[in-house]
mmCIF file of C-alpha atoms in Angstrom:
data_model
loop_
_atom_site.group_PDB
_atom_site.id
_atom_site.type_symbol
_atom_site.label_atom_id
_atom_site.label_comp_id
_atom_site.label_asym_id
_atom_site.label_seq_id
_atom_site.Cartn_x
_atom_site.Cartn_y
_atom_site.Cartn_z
ATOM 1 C CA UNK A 152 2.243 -14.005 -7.280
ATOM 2 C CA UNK A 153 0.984 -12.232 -9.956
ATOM 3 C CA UNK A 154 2.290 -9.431 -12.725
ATOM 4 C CA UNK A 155 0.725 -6.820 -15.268
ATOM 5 C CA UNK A 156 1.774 -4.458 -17.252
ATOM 6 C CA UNK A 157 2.747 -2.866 -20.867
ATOM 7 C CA UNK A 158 6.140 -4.491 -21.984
ATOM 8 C CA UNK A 159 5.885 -2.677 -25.216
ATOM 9 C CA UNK A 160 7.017 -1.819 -27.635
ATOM 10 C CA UNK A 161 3.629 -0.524 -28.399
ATOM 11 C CA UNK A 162 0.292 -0.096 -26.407
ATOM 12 C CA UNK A 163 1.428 2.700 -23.756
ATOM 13 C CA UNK A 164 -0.416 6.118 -23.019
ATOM 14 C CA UNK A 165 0.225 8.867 -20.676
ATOM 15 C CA UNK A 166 -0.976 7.359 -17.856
ATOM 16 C CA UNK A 167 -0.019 3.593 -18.413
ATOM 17 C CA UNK A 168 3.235 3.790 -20.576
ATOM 18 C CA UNK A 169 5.649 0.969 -22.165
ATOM 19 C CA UNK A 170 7.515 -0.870 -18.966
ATOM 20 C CA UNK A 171 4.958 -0.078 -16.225
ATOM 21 C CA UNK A 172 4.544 -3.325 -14.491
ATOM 22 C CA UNK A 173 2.424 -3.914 -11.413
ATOM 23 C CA UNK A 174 3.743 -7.191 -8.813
ATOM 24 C CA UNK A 175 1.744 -8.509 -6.722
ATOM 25 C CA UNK A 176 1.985 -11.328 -3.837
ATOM 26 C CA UNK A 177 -0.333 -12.828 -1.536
ATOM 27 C CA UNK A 178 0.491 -14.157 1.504
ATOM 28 C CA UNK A 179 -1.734 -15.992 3.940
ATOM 29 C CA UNK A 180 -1.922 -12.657 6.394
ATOM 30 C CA UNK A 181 -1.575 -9.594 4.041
ATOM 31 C CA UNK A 182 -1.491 -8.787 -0.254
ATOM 32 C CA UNK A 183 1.284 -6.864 -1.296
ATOM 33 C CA UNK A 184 1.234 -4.516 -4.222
ATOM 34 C CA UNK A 185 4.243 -2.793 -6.186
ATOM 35 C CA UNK A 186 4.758 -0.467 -9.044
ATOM 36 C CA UNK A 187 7.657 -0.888 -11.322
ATOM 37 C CA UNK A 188 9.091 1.608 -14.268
ATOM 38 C CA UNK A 189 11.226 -0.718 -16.078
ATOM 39 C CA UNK A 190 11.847 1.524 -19.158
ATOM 40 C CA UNK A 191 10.843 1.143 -23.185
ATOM 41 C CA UNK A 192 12.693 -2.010 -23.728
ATOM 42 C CA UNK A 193 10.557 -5.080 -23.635
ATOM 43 C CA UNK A 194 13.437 -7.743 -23.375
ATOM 44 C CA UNK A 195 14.757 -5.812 -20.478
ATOM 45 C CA UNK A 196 10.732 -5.214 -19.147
ATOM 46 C CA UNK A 197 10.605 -8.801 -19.244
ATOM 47 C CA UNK A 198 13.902 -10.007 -17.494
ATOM 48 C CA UNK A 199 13.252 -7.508 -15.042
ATOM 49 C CA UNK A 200 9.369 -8.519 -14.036
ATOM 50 C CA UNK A 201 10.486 -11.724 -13.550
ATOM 51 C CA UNK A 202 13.609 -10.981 -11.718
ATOM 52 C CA UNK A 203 11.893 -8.325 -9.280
ATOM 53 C CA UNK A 204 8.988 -10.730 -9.138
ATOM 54 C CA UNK A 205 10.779 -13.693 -7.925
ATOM 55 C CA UNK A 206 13.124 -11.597 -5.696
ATOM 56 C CA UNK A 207 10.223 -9.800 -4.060
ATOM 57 C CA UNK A 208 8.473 -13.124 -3.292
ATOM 58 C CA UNK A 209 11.737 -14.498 -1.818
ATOM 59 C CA UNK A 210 12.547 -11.452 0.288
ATOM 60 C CA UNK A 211 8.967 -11.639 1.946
ATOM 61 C CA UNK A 212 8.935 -14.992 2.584
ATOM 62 C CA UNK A 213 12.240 -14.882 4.289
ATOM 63 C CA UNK A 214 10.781 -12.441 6.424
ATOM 64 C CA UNK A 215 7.133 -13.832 6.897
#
């Protein structure tokens, strides 16, 4: 499992801005990717990477 992103407050652009947070898992038959918009809050980007990241994992290996 891994996570990236711009949790902010500063360091966003255009094309990459504060709370855009990439998860991804790999699994031993496929990689999955997923974009998140988590908004300009960086306590709340935080809680929520590691919520969605955790959840995400769980969900696929329920269904693996």
């Amino acid at each position: 499992i891994s996570t990236s992103g711009i949790a902010g407050p500063n360091g966003g652009s255009i094309e990459k801005p504060v709370g855009l947070v990439w998860i991804a898992i790999a699994l031993p038959t496929k990689t999955i990717v997923k974009k998140f918009q988590f908004g300009d809050n960086r306590e709340r980007t935080i809680q929520m990477t590691v919520s969605s990241a955790l959840n995400y994992l769980r969900y696929e290996l329920e269904t693996t």
